[in-house]
Short mmCIF file of C-alpha atoms and ligand atoms in Angstrom, two decimals:
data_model
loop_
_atom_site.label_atom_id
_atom_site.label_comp_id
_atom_site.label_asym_id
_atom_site.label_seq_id
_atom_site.Cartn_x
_atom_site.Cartn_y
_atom_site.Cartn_z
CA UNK W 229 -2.72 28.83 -27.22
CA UNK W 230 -5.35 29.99 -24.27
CA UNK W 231 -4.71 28.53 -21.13
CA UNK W 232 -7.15 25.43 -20.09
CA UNK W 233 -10.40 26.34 -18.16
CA UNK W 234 -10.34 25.50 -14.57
CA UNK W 235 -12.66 23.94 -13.14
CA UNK W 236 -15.53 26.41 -11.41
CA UNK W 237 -15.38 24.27 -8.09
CA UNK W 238 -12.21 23.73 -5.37
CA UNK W 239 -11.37 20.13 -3.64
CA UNK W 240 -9.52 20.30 -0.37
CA UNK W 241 -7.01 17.15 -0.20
CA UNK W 242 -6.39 16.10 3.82
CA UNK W 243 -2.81 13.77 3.90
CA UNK W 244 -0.04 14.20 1.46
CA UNK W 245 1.06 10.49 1.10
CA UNK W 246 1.28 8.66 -2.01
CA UNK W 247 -2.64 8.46 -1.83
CA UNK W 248 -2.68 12.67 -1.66
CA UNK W 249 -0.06 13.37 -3.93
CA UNK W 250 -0.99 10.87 -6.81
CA UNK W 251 -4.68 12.29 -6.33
CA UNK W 252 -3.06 16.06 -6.14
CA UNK W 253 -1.27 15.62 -9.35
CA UNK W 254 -4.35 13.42 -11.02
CA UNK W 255 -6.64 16.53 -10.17
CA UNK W 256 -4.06 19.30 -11.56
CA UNK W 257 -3.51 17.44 -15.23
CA UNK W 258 -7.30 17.69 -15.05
CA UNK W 259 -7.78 21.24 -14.11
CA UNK W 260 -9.32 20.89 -11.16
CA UNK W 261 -7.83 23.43 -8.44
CA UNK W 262 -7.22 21.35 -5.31
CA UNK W 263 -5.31 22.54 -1.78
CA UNK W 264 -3.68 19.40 0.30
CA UNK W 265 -3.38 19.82 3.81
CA UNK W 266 -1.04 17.83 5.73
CA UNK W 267 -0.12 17.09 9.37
CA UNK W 268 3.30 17.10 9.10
CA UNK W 269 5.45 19.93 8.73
CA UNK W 270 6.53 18.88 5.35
CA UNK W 271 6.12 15.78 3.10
CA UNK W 272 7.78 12.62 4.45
CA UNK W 273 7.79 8.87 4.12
CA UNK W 274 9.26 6.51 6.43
CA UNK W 275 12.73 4.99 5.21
CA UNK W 276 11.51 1.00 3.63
CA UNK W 277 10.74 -0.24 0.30
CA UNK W 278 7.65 -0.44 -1.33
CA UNK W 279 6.41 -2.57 -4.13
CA UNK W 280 4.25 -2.24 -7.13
CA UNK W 281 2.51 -4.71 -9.28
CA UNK W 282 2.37 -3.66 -13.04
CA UNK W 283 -1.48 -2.20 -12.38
CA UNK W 284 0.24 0.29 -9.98
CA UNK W 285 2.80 1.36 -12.98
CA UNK W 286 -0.26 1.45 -15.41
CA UNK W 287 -2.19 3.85 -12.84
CA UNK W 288 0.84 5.78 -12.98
CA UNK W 289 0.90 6.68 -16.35
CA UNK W 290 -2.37 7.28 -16.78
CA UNK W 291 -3.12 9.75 -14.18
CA UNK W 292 0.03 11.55 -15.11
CA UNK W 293 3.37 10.19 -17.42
CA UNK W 294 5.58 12.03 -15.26
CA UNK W 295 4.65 10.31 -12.00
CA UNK W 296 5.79 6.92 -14.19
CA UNK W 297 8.61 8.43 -15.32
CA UNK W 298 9.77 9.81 -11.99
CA UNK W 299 9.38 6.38 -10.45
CA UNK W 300 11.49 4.10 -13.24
CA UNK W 301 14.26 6.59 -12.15
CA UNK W 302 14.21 5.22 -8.50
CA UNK W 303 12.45 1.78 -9.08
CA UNK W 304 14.76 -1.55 -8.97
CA UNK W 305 13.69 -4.60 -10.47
CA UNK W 306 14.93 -8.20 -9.70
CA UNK W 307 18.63 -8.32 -10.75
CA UNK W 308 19.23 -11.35 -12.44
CA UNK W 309 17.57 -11.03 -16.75
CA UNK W 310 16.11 -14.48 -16.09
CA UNK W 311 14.50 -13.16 -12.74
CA UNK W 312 12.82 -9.97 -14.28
CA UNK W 313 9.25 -11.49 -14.24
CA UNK W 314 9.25 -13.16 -11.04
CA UNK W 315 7.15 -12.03 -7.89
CA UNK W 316 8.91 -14.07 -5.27
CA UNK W 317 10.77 -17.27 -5.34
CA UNK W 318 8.53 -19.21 -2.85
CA UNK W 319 11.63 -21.07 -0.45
CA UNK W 320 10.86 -23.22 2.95
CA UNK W 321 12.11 -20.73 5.74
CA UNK W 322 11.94 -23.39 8.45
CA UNK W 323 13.38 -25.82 9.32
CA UNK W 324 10.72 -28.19 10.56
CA UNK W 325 8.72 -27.94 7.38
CA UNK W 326 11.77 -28.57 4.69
CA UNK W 327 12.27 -31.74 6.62
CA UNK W 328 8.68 -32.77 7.00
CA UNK W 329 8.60 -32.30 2.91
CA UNK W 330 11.96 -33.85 1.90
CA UNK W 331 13.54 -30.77 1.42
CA UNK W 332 16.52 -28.49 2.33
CA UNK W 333 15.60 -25.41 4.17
CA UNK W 334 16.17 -22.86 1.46
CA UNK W 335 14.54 -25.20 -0.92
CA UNK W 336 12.79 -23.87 -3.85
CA UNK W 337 8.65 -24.65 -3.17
CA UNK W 338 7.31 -22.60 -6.19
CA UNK W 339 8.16 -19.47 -8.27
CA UNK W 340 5.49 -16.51 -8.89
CA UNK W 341 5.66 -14.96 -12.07
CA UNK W 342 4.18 -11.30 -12.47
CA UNK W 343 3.59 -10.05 -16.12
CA UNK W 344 6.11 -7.39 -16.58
CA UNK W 345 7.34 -8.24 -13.60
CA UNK W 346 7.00 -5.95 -9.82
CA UNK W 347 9.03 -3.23 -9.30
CA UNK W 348 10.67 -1.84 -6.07
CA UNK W 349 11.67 1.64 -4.25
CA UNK W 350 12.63 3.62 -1.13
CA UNK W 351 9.14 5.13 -0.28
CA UNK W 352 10.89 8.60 0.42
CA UNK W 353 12.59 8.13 -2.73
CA UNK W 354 9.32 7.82 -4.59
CA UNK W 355 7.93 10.89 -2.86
CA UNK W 356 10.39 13.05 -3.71
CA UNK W 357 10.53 12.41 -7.41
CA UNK W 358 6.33 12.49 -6.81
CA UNK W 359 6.04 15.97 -5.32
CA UNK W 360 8.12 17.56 -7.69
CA UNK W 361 4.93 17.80 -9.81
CA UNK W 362 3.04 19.98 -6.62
CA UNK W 363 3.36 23.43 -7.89
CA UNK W 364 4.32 25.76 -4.41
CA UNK W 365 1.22 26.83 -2.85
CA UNK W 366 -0.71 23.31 -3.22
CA UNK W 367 0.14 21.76 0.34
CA UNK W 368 -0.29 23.47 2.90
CA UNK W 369 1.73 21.79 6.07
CA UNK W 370 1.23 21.95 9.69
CA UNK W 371 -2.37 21.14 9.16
CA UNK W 372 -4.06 18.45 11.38
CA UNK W 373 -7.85 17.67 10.34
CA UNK W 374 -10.50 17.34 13.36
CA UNK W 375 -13.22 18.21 12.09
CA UNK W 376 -15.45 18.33 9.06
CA UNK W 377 -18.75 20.48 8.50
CA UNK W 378 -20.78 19.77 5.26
CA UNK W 379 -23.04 22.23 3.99
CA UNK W 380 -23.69 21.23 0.54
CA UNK W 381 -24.54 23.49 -1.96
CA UNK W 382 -22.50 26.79 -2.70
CA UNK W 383 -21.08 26.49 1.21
CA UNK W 384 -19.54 23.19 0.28
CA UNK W 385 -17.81 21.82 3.33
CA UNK W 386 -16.00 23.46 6.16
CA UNK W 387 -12.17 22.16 7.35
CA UNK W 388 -11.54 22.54 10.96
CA UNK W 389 -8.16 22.04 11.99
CA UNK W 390 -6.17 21.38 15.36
CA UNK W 391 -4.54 24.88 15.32
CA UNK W 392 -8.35 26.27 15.44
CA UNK W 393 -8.02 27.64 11.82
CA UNK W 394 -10.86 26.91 9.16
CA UNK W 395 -11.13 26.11 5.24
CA UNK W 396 -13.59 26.01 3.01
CA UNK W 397 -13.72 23.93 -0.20
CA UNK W 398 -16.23 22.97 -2.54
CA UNK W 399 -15.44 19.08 -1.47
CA UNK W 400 -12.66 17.28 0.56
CA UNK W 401 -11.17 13.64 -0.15
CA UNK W 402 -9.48 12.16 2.72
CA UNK W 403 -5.98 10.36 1.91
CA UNK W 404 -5.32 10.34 5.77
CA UNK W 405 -3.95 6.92 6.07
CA UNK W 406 -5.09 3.85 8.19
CA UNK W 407 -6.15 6.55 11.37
CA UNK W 408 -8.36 8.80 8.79
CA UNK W 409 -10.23 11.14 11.20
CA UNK W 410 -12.18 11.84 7.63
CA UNK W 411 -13.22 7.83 7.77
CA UNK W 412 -14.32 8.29 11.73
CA UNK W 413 -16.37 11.47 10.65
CA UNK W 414 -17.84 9.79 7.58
CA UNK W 415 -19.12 6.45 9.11
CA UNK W 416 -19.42 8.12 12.84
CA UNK W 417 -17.05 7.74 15.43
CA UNK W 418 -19.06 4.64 17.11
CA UNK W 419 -19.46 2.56 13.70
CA UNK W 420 -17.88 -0.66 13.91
CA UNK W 421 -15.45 -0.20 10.96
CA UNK W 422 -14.61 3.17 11.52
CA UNK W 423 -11.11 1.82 12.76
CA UNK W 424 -8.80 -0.48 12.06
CA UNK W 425 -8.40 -3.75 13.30
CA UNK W 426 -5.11 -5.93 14.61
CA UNK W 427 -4.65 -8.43 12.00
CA UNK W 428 -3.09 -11.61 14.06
CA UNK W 429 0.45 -10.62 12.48
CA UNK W 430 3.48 -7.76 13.19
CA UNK W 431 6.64 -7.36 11.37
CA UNK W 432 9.76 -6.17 11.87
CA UNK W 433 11.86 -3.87 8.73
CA UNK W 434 15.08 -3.24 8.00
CA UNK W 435 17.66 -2.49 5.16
CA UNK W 436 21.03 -4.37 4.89
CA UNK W 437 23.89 -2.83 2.16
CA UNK W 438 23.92 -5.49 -0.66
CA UNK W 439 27.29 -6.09 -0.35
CA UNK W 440 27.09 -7.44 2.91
CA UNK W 441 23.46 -9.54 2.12
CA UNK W 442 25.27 -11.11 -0.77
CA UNK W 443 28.42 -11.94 1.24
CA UNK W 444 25.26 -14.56 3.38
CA UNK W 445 23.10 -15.69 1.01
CA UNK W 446 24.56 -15.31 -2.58
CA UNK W 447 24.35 -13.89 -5.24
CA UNK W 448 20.46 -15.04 -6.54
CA UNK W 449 18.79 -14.76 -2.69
CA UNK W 450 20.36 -11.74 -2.14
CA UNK W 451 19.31 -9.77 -5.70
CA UNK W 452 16.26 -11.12 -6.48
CA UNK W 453 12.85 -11.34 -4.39
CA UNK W 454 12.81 -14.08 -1.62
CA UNK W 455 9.59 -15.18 0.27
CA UNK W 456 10.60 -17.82 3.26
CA UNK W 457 7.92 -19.76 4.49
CA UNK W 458 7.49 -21.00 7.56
CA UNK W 459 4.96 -22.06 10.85
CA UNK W 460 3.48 -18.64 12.01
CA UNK W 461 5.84 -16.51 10.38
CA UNK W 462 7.38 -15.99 7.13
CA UNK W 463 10.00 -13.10 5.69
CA UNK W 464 10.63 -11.82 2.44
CA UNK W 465 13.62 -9.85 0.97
CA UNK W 466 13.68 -7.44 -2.52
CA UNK W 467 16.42 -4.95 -3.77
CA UNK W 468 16.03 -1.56 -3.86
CA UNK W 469 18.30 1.39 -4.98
CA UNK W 470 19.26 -0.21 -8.08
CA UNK W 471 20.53 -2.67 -6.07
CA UNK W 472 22.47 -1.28 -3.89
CA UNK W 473 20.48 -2.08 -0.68
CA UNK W 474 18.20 -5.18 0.03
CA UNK W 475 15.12 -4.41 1.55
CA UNK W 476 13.75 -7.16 4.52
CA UNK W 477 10.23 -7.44 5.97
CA UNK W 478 9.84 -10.47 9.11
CA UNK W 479 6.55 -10.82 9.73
CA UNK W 480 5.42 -12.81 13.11
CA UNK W 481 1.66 -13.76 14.54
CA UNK W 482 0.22 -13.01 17.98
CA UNK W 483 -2.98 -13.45 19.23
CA UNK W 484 -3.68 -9.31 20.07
CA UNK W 485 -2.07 -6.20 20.40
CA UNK W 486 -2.13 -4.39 23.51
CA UNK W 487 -0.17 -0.63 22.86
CA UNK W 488 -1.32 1.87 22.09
CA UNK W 489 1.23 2.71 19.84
CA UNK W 490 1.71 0.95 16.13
CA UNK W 491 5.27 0.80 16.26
CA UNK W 492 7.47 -0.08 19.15
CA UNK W 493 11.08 -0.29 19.99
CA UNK W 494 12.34 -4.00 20.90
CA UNK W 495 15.54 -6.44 21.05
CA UNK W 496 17.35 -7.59 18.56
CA UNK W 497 16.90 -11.22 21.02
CA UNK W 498 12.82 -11.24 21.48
CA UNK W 499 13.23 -10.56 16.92
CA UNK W 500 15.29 -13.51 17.36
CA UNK W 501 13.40 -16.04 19.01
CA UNK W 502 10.77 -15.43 17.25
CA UNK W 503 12.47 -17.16 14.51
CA UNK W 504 13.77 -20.29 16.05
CA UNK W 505 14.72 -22.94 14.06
CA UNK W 506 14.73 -21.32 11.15
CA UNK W 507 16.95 -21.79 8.33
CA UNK W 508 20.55 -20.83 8.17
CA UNK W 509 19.42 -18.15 5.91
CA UNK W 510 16.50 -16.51 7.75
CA UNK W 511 19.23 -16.63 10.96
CA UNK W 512 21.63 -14.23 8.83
CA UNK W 513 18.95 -11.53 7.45
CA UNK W 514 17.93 -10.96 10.98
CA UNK W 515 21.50 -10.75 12.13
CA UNK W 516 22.20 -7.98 10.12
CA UNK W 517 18.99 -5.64 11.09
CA UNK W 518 19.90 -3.54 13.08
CA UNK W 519 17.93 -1.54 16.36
CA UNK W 520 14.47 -3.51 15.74
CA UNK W 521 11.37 -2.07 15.68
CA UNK W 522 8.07 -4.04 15.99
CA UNK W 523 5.13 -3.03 13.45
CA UNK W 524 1.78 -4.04 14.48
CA UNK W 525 -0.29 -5.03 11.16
CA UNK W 526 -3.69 -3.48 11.11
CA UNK W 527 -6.67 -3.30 8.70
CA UNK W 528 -9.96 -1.63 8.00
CA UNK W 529 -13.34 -3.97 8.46
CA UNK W 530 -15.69 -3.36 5.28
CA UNK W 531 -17.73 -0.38 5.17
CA UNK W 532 -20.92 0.19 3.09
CA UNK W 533 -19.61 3.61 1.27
CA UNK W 534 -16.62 5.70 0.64
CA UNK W 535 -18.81 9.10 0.89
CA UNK W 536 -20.83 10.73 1.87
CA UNK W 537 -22.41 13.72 0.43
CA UNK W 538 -19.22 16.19 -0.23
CA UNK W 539 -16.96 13.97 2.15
CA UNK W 540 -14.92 11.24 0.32
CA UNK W 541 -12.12 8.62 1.46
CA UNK W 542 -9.18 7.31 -0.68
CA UNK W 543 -6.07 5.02 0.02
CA UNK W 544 -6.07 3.77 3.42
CA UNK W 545 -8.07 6.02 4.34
CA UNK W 546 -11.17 4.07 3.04
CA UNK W 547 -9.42 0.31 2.90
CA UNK W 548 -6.29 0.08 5.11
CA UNK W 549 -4.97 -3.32 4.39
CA UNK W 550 -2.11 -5.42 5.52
CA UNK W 551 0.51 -5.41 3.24
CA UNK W 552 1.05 -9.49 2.57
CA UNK W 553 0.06 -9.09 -1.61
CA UNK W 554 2.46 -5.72 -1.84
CA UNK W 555 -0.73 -4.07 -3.16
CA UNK W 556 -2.22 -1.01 -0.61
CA UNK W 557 -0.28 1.57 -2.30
CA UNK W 558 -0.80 0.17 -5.90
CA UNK W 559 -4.66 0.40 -5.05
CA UNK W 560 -4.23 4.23 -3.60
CA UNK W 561 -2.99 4.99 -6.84
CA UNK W 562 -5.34 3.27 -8.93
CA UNK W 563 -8.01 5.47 -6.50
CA UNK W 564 -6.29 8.40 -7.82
CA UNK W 565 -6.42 7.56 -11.54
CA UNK W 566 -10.33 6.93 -10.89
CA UNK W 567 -11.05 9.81 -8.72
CA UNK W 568 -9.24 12.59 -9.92
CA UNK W 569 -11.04 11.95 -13.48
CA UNK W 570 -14.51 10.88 -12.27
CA UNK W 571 -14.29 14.55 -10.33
CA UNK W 572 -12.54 16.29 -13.26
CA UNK W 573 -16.50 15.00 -15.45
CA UNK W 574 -18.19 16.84 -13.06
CA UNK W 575 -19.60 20.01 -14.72
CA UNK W 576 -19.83 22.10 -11.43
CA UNK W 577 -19.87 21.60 -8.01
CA UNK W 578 -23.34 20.37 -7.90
CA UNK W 579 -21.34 17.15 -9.88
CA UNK W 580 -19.50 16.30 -7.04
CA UNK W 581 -21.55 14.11 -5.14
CA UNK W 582 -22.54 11.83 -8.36
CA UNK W 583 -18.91 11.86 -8.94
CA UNK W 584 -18.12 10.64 -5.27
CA UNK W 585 -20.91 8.40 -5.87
CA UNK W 586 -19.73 6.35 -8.79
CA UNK W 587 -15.70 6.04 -7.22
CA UNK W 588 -17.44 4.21 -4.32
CA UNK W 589 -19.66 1.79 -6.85
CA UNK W 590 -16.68 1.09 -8.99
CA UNK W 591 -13.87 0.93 -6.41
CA UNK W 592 -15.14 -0.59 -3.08
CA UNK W 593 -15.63 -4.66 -3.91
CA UNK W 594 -12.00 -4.58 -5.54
CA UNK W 595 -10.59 -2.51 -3.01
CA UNK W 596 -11.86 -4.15 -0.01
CA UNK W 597 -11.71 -7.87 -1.47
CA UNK W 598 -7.74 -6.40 -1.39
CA UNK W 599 -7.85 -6.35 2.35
CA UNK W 600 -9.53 -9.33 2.78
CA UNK W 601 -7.54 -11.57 0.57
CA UNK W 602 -4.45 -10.40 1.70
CA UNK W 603 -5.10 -11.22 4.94
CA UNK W 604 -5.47 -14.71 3.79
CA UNK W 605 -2.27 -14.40 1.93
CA UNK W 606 -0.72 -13.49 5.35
CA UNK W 607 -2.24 -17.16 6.59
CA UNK W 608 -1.08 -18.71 3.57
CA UNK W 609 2.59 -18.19 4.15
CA UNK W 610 2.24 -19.08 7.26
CA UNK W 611 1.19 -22.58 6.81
CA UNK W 612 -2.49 -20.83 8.99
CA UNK W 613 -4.81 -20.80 5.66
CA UNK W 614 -7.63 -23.36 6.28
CA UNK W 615 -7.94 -26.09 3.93
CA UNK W 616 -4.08 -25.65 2.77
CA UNK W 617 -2.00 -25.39 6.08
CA UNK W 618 1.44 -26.77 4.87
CA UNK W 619 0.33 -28.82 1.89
CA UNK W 620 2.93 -28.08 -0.85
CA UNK W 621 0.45 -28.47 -3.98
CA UNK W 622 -2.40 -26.69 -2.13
CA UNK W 623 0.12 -23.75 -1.39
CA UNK W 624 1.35 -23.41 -5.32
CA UNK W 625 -2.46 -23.97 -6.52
CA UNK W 626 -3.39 -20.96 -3.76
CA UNK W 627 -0.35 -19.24 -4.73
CA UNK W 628 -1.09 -19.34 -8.83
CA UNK W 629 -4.85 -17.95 -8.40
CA UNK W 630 -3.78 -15.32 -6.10
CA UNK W 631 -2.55 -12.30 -7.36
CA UNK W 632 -3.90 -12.32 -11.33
CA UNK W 633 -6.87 -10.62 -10.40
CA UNK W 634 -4.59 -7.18 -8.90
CA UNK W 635 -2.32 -7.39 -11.79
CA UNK W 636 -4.80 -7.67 -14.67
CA UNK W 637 -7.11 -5.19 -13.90
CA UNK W 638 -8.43 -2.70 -16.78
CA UNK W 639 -8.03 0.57 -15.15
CA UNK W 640 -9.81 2.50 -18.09
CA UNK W 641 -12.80 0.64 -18.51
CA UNK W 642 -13.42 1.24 -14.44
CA UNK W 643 -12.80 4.53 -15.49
CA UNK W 644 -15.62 4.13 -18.57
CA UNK W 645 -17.45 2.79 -15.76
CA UNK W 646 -17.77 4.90 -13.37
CA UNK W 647 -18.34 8.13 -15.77
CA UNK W 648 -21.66 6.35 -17.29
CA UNK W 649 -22.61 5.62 -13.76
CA UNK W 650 -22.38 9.62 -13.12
CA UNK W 651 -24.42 10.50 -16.22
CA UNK W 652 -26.69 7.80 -16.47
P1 FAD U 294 -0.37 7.26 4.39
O1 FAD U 294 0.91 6.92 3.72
O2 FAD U 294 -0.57 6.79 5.78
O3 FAD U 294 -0.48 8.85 4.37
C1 FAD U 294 -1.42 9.54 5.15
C2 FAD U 294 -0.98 10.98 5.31
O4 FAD U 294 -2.01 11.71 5.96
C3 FAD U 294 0.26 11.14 6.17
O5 FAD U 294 1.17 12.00 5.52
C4 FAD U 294 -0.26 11.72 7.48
O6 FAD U 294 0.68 12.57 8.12
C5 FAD U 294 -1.47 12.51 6.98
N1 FAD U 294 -2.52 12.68 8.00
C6 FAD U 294 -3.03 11.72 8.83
N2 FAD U 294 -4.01 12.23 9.59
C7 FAD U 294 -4.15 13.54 9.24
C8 FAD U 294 -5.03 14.58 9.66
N3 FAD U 294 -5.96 14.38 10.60
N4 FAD U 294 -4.89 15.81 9.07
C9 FAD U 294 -3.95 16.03 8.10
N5 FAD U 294 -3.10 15.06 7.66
C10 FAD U 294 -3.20 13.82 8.22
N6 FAD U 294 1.69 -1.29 -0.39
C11 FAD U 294 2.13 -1.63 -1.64
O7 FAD U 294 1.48 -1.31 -2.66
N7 FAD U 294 3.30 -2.34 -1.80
C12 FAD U 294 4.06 -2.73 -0.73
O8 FAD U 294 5.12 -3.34 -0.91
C13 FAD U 294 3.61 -2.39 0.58
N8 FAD U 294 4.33 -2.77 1.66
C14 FAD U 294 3.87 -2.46 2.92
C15 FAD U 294 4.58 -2.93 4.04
C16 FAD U 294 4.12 -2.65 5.32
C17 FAD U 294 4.86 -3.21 6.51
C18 FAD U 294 2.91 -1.89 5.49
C19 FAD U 294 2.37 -1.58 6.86
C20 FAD U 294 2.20 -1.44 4.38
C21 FAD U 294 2.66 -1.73 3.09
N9 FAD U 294 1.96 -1.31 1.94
C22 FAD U 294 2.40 -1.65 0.70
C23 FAD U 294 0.74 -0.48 2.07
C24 FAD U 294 1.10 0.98 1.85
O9 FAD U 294 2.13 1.37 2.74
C25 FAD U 294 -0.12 1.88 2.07
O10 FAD U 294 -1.22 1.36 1.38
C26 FAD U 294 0.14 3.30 1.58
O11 FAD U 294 1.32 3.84 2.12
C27 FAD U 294 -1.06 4.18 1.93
O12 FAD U 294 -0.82 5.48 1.51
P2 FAD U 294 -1.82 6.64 1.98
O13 FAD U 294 -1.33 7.87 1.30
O14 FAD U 294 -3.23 6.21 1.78
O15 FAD U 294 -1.63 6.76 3.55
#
C-alpha cells in the first residue's frame, strides 16, 4: 500500500488545548502536516471536570474514532441506570424560594433529559488520553505567540514568538483560549470585541471524594448531576472518575470585576456567605471544598469574522463563552471536525483562505448564539432572566427549549455545507 499524499501546504497550530489538539489530530487523519506551538512548557489542563453533550461525542468520532474512544475510557456518566439520560435534576438551592413555592429546599423543580445522555471527565484526564494521538515532533512547547505577519501567497504567514524566534507556515489557526493574542491581531488590538468581557457571574471549583459527598447528601444527589437554584447564585454537582470523585461548580453574581487576574485566592468564609440561607445541602458541598479559589466568568462580544486572509480563530479563541450550558469545549471540538476537513478540501495553499472563509459562514451564528444564550442560562438559574425570574412553569418551559438546539445539531451536513460554500 503507498503511503497517503500529504498535503503540498503546512498549518501552524498556536495553543495546545482541547481546541489545538482535537484540530491537531483532525488535520493529521487528513494529511495535512500541521506544527502546534504552545506557551507552556508541556501540555496541561487545570484539575476540574468537564462536560459534553452527545454533539461533542459525535464530533469526536468523526474527526478521529480514537479521540472517542480515548474519552469513554475516562468519561463517567450519571450513576444511577434510571439517571443515564438526565442533564441535571433541576432542585431549589435556597431557602427563600422553596418556601415562597411550597416546597422543601432540595425539592425536585424539573428534570432535563439529554438524548444519550452528557458525559463527564477530569480535563487533564481527557488530555492525556487526547495527545497520545500527537506523533513527537508536532508541538513544539515553550512557544508564546506575539505576533503575526501575513504575506499571502507562497510566503504564507510569519510566527513571531516571545523568545524572538520566527516560523513560517503556509496558514496559522489560533486555539489560544479566551486571551487569543491571534483574536487581538485579527480584529486589531482597539476593536471592541477583541477581548473578553466580565459576565456579571464568578464561581468557585472544587472536587470532594465520593465517599465523603455521599456520606451528606445520599446516594442519588451525590452520583447523579445536581443543579441548585437559587437568588443570584446557583451550584451544580456531576461525578467524575467513574465515580469516584464528585465534581462541584458555585457560581455567584457581582456587578464588575476589578483584578487583573482571572483567578484569585479567597476564604473558605467570604465562599460562605455568599451562600446564606441556602439549603442544608448547598451548606455541606461548600463545607467540604477545600482552599477556595474565585473564577471570574468572562466572554467574547460578537465579532463579524473568524479570519482573516491566512489568520484563523477556533475554540475560545474566536467565541469564549461562559460555561452555564456545559457547551464551550463541545463547540471547540465541533470547530475541529469542521476545520480540519474544510482545510484538508483545499487543493493547495492558494485554498486556504476559501477554506477559512466557509468555517466562519458555517460556524459563527451557532457558535456565538452559544455565548449569548448561555449567558442567559446563567440568569435563568439565578431567578435574573427577564420575563421568568422565579416563576416555576416559566423556568421548566425556558429550561425544555434550551439546550435541543446544541445537542441535535448535524455536524456532517455543516460539514456538506461549508465544502460547497468553498467550491461554489
Ligand atoms: P484553552 O483551554 O484556554 O487553551 C488555550 C491554550 O493556548 C492553552 O494551552 C494556552 O497555554 C495556550 N496559549 C494561550 N496564549 C498563547 C500564545 N500567545 N502562544 C502560544 N500558546 C498560547 N465547556 C464544556 O464543553 N463543558 C463544560 O462542562 C465546561 N465547563 C466549564 C467550566 C468553567 C468554570 C469554565 C470557565 C469553562 C467551562 N467550559 C466548559 C468551557 C471550556 O473550558 C472551554 O471552552 C475550553 O476549555 C476551551 O478550550 P480551548 O482549547 O479553546 O482554550
Amino acid at each position: 500500500m503507498t503511503a497517503p499524499t500529504q498535503k503540498p501546504f503546512d498549518i501552524a497550530i498556536v495553543g495546545g488545548g482541547i481546541a489545538g489538539v482535537t484540530l491537531v489530530i483532525g488535520l493529521l487523519h487528513n494529511n495535512v502536516p500541521v506544527t502546534l506551538y504552545e506557551a507552556a512548557p508541556r501540555f496541561g489542563e487545570i484539575g476540574a471536570g468537564v462536560a459534553f453533550g452527545p454533539n461533542a461525542v459525535r464530533a469526536m468520532k468523526l474527526i478521529d474514532p480514537r479521540i472517542a474512544e480515548g474519552f469513554a475510557k475516562v468519561a463517567t456518566q450519571n450513576q444511577w441506570e434510571s439517571k443515564r439520560d438526565l442533564w441535571f435534576d433541576f432542585r431549589y438551592g435556597d431557602g427563600t424560594h422553596a418556601e415562597k413555592h411550597g416546597g422543601e429546599v432540595r425539592d425536585l423543580i424539573h428534570p432535563l433529559y439529554c438524548p444519550g445522555g452528557q458525559a463527564f471527565t477530569h480535563r487533564a484526564h481527557f488530555l492525556d488520553e487526547m495527545v497520545k494521538f500527537v506523533p513527537d515532533g508536532v508541538a513544539v512547547f515553550g512557544k508564546r505567540l506575539v505576533d503575526i505577519e501575513d504575506k499571502g501567497g507562497e510566503d504564507g504567514v510569519l510566527l513571531k514568538f516571545a523568545d524572538g524566534s520566527t516560523a513560517r507556515h503556509s496558514a496559522v489557526i489560533g486555539c489560544d483560549g479566551i486571551k487569543s493574542r491571534t483574536r487581538e491581531i485579527l480584529l486589531g488590538k482597539d476593536h471592541p470585541a477583541a477581548r473578553a468581557v466580565y459576565s456579571g457571574k464568578y464561581a468557585y471549583r472544587g472536587l470532594i471524594p465520593m465517599d465523603k459527598a455521599v456520606e451528606l447528601l445520599g446516594e442519588e444527589l451525590a452520583r447523579n448531576g445536581q443543579m441548585y437554584m437559587g437568588k443570584g447564585g446557583h451550584l451544580l454537582t456531576f461525578a467524575i472518575e467513574k465515580g469516584k470523585t464528585m465534581n462541584v461548580v458555585a457560581f455567584s453574581s457581582s456587578d464588575s470585576w476589578d483584578s487583573d487576574a482571572w483567578v484569585v485566592p479567597t476564604t473558605k468564609d467570604k465562599m460562605m456567605a455568599d451562600f446564606t440561607g441556602w439549603s442544608k445541602s448547598v451548606e455541606s458541598i461548600l463545607t467540604l471544598m477545600q482552599k477556595p479559589d474565585i473564577w471570574a466568568l468572562f466572554n467574547h462580544p460578537p465579532c463579524e469574522t473568524y479570519y482573516k486572509g491566512r489568520v484563523c480563530v477556533q475554540g475560545d479563541a474566536a467565541h469564549a463563552s461562559t460555561p452555564h450550558q456545559g457547551a464551550g469545549a463541545g463547540m471547540a471540538i465541533e470547530d475541529s471536525y469542521i476545520l480540519s476537513n474544510l482545510v484538508a478540501a483545499a487543493k493547495d495553499a492558494s485554498g486556504i483562505e476559501s477554506a477559512f472563509k466557509a468555517f466562519d459562514a458555517v460556524r459563527r451564528e451557532r457558535t456565538q448564539r452559544l455565548v449569548k444564550t448561555s449567558r442567559e442560562a446563567g440568569q435563568l438559574y439565578d431567578f435574573e432572566l427577564p420575563g421568568v425570574g422565579d416563576n416555576v412553569d416559566k423556568i421548566k418551559e425556558n429550561l425544555d427549549g434550551r439546550m435541543g438546539w446544541i445537542w441535535d445539531e448535524d455536524l456532517q451536513a455543516e460539514f456538506e455545507k461549508g465544502k460547497k460554500l468553498m467550491n461554489g
